[in-house]
Coordinates of C-alpha atoms in Angstrom, one line a residue:
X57 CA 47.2 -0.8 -22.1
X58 CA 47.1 -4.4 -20.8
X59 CA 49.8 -5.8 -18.8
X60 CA 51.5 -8.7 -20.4
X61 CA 51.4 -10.8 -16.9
X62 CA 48.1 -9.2 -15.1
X63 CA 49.4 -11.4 -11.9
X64 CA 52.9 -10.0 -11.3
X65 CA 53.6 -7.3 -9.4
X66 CA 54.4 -4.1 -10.8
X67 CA 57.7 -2.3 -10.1
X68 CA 57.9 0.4 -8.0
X69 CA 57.5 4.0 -10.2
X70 CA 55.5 2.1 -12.9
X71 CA 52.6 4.4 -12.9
X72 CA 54.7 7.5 -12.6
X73 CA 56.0 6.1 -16.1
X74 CA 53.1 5.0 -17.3
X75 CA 51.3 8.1 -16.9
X76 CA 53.9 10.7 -17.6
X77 CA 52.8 13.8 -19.3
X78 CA 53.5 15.0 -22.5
X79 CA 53.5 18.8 -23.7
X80 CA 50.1 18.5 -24.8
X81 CA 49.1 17.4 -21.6
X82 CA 50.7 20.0 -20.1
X83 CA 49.3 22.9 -21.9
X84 CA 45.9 21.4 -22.2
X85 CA 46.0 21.6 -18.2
X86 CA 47.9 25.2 -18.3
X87 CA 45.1 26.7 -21.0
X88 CA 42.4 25.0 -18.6
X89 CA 43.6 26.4 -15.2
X90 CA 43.6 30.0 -16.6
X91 CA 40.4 29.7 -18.4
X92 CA 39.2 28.7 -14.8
X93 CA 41.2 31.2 -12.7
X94 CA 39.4 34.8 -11.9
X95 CA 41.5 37.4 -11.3
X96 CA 39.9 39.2 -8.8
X97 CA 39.5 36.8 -6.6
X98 CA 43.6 36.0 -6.0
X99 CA 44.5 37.1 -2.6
X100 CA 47.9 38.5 -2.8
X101 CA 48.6 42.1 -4.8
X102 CA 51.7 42.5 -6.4
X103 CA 53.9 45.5 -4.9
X104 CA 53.9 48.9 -6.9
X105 CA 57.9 50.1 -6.3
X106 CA 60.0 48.2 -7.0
X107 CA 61.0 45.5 -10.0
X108 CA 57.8 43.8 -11.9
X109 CA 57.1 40.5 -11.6
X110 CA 57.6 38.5 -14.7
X111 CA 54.7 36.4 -14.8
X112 CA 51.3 37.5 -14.0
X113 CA 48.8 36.9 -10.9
X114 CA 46.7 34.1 -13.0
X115 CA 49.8 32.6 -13.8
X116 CA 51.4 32.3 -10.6
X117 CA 48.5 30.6 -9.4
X118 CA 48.5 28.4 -12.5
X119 CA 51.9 27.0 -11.7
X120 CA 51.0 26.4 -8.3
X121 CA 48.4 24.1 -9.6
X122 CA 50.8 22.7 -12.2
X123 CA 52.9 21.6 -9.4
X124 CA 50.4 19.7 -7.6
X125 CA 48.8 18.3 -10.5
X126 CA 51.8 16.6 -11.9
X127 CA 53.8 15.8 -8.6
X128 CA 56.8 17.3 -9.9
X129 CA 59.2 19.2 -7.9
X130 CA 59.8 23.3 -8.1
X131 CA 63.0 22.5 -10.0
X132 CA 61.1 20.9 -12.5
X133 CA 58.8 23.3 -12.2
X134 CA 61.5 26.4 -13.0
X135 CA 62.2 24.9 -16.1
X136 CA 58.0 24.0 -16.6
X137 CA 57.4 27.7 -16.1
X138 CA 60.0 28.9 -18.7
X139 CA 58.0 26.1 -22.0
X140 CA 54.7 27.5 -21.1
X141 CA 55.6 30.6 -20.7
X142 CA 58.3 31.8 -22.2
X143 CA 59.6 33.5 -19.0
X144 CA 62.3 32.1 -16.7
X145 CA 61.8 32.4 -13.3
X146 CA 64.4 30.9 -10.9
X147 CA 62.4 27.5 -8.3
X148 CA 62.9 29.9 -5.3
X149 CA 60.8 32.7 -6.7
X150 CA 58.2 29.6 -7.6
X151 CA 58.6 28.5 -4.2
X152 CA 57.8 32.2 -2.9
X153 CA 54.5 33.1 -5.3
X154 CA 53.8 29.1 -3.6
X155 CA 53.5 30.3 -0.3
X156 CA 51.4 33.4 -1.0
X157 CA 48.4 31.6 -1.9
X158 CA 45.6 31.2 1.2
X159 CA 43.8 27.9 2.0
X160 CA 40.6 29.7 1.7
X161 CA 41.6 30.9 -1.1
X162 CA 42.5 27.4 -2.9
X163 CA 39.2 26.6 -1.2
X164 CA 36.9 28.7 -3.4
X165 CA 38.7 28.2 -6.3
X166 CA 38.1 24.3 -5.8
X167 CA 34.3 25.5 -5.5
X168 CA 34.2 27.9 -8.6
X169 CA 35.4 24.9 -10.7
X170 CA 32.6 22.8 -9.0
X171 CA 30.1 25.6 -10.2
X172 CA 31.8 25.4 -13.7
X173 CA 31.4 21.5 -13.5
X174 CA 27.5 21.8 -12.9
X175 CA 27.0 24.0 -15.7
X176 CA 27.9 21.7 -18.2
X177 CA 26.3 18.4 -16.8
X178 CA 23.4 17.5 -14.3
X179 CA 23.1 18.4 -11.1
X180 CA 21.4 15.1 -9.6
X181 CA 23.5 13.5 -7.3
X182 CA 24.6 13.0 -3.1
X183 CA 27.4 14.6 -0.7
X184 CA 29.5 12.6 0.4
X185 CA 32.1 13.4 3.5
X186 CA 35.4 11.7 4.5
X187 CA 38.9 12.6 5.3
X188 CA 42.4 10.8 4.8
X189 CA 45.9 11.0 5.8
X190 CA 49.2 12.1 4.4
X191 CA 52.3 11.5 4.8
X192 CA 54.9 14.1 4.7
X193 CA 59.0 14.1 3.8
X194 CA 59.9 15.3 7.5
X195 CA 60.7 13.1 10.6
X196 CA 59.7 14.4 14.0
X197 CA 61.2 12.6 17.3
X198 CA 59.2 11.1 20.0
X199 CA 59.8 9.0 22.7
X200 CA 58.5 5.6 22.7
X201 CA 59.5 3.0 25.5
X202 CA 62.2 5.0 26.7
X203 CA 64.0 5.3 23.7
X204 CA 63.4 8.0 20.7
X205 CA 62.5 7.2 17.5
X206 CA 61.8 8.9 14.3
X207 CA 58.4 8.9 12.1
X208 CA 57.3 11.1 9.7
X209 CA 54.7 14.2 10.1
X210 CA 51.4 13.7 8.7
X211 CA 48.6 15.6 7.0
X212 CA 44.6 15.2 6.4
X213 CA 43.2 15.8 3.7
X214 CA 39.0 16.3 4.6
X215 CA 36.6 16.3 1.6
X216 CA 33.6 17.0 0.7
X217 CA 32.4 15.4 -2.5
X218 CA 29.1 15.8 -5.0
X219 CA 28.8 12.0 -7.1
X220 CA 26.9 12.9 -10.3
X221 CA 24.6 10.3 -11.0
X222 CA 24.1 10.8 -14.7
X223 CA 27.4 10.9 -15.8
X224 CA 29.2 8.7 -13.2
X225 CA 31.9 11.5 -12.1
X226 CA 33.0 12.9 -8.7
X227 CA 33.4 16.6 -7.8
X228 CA 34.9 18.2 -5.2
X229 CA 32.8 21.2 -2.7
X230 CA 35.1 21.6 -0.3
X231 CA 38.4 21.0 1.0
X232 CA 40.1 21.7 4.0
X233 CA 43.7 20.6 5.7
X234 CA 44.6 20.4 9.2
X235 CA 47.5 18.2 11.0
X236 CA 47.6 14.7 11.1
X237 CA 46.1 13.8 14.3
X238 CA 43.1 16.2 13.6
X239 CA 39.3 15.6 14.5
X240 CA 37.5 15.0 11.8
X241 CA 33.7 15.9 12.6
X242 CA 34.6 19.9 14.2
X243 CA 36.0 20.1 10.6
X244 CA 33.0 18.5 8.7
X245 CA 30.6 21.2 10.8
X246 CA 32.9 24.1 10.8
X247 CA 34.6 24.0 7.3
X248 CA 33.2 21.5 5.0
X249 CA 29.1 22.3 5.2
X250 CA 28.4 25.6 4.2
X251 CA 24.7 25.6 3.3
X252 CA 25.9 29.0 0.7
X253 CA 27.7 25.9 -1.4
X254 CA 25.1 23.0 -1.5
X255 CA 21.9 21.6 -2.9
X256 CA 18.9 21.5 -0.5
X257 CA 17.3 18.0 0.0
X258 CA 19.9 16.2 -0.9
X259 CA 21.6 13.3 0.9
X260 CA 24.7 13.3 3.0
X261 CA 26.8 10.1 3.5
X262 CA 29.5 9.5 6.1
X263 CA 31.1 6.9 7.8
X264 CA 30.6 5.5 11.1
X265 CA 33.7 8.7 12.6
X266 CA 31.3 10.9 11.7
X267 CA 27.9 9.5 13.4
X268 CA 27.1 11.8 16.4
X269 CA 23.9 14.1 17.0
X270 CA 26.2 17.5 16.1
X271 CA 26.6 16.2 12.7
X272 CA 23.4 15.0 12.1
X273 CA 21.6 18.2 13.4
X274 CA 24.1 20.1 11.8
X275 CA 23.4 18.4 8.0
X276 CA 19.7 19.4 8.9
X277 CA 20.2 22.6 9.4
X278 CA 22.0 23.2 6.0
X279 CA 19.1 21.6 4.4
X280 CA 20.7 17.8 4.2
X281 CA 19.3 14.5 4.6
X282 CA 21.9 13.0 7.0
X283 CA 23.2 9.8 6.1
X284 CA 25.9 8.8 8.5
X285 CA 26.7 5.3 9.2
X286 CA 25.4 4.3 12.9
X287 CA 27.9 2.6 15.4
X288 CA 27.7 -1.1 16.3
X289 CA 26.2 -0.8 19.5
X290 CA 22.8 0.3 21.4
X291 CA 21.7 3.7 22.1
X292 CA 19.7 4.6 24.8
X293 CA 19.6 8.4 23.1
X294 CA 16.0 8.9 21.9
X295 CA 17.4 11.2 19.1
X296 CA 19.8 9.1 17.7
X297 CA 17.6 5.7 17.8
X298 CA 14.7 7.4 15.5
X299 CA 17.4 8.7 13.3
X300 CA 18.6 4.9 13.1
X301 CA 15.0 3.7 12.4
X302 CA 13.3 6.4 10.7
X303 CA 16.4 8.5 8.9
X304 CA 19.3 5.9 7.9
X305 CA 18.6 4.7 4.3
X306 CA 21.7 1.9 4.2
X307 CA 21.1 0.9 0.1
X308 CA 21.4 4.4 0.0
X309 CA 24.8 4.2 1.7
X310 CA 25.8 1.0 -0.2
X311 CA 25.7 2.9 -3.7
X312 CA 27.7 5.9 -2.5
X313 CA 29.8 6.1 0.7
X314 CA 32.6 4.2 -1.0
X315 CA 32.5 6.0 -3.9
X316 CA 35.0 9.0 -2.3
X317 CA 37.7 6.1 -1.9
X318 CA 38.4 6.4 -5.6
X319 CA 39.3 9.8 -5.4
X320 CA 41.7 8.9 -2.7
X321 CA 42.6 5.9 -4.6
X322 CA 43.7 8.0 -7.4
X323 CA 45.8 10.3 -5.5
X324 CA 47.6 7.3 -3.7
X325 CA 48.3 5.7 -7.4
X326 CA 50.1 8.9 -8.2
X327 CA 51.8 10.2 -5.1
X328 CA 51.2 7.6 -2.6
X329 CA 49.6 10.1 -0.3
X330 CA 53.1 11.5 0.5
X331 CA 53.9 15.9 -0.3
X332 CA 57.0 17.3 0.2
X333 CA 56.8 20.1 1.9
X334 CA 58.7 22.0 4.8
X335 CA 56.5 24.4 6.0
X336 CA 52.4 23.9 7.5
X337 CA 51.1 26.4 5.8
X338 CA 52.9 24.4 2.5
X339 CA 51.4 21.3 3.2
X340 CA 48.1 23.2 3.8
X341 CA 48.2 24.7 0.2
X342 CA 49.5 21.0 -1.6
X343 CA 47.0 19.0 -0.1
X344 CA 43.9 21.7 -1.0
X345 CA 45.5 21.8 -4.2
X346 CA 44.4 18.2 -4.7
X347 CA 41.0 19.3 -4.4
X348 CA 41.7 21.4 -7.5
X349 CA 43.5 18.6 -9.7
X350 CA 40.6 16.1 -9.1
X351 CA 38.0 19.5 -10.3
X352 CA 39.9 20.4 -13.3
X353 CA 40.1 16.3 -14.3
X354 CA 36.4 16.3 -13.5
X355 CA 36.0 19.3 -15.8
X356 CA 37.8 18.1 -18.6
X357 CA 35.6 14.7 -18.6
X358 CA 32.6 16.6 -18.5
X359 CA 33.3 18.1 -21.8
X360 CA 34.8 15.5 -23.1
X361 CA 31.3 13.6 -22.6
X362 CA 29.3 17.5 -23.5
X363 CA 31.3 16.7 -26.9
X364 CA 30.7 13.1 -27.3
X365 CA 27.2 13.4 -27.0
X366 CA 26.8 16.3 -29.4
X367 CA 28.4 14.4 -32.1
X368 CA 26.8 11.1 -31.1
X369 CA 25.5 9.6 -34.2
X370 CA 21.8 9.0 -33.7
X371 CA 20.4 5.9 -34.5
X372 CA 18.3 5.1 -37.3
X373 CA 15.2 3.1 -35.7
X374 CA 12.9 1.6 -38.3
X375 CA 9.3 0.4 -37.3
X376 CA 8.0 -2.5 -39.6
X377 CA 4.1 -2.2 -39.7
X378 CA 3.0 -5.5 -38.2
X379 CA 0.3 -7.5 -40.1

């Protein structure tokens, strides 16, 4: 839909109301998370005494997706809950099946969608690594100039992405949260490469935070051609001055380092890289969870395309006989 003015601003909310969700949206995503969803692999057990639960385990991780995906509230979500369901359950209980999920948990399931994603288009395609921050609904004080003022906690969100080359999409492999003021590279080494979860000989791009020998050795050792922007400035470090000359492909990083920002781009559109969420371990869960929205979108455009080309008319080619 084109904008009638294409210079003047938009208002603030527009593409909240631009993009709201209808019911089929909403039970295209709901029928989609539990095809996704195994069983077996949720972390929390329900208790044997004492009243059952209404809903089951696949569907209280569904709704904790739902929640995420469509930055709505649990209130919203309480009344969500009861048209896809058919079961009312009051926000507080949504609020407490919330909280049971595990960030390694939301973790792997980012990854078993990923693995889904591969099955049903290439696998060609580069890593790519960056992290962003959040901002959160709470105010902390701190003292600045002899006087205390008030800003607002923040959260980072660090990625690890696949780009798909044939079919121009973005994947998620891993996602991990940590405070605002977090290190990024610790995480990259620690949380985000895991050679069990990657594609040997395949390139790695990073920014310039990222560029250090620990990363670079670390990408090797998992199999990864290390792509990491350099720093402006001379390096007497033998190691690091052959990886400049000999390792750094920067075409290679032209084509696909920036490529990540559109995820983040999206999630900014739609939220404006703000949660709201009281506790840490919360705001752990809402910002893994993105890693799952941006996976089950990927998804749903990789069928989407699966079906386009299977129905694809295919073109009649005639060859004249030249004299």
């Amino acid at each position: 839909m084109a904008l009638k003015y294409p210079n003047k601003r938009k208002r603030t909310g527009y593409w909240k109301r631009y993009e709201r969700a209808s019911i089929k949206d909403y039970l295209l995503v709901w029928n989609t998370i539990l095809l996704l969803i195994n069983e077996k692999e949720i972390p929390f057990c329900k208790a044997k005494s004492g009243r059952k639960p209404k809903l089951t385990k696949k569907e209280c991780v569904a709704i904790s997706v739902m929640y995420v995906y469509f930055d709505i509230d649990f209130r919203e979500l309480e009344y969500l809950t009861a048209l896809l369901t058919g079961k009312h359950l009051d926000h507080t209980n949504c609020v407490r099946w919330f909280g049971k999920l595990t960030l390694p948990y939301v973790d792997q399931l980012v990854f078993a969608v990923h693995q889904r994603i591969l099955m049903e288009v290439s696998s060609q395609g580069d890593y790519i690594a960056d992290a962003s921050t959040l901002t959160c609904d709470r105010l902390v004080a701190r003292e600045q100039l002899g006087e205390m003022v008030f800003e607002h906690v923040t959260w980072k969100m660090h990625l690890l992405v696949m780009y798909l080359w044939h079919v121009g999409l973005i994947s998620v492999v891993s996602i991990f949260a940590t405070p605002g003021n977090a290190s990024e590279s610790p995480i990259l080494r620690q949380r985000l490469l895991q050679k069990e979860r990657l594609i040997e000989g395949r390139k790695c791009h990073a920014d310039k935070g990222f560029f250090g020998k620990k990363n670079i050795a670390k990408c090797k050792r998992v199999g990864l051609q290390a792509n990491i922007v350099p720093k402006e400035q001379e390096y007497s470090d033998g190691y690091l001055k052959r990886y400049i000359r000999r390792d750094y492909d920067n075409e290679a990083r032209k084509k696909n380092r920036g490529l990540i920002e559109g995820v983040f781009g999206g999630f900014e559109t739609e939220t404006d890289m703000k949660i709201r969420c009281r506790k840490p371990h919360h705001r752990d869960l809402a910002v893994a969870l993105f890693g799952v929205k941006q996976n089950i979108r990927t998804y749903l455009r990789a069928i989407a395309l699966m079906i386009f080309d299977y129905f694809a008319p295919t073109p009649n080619i005639s060859i004249s006989e030249s004299n």
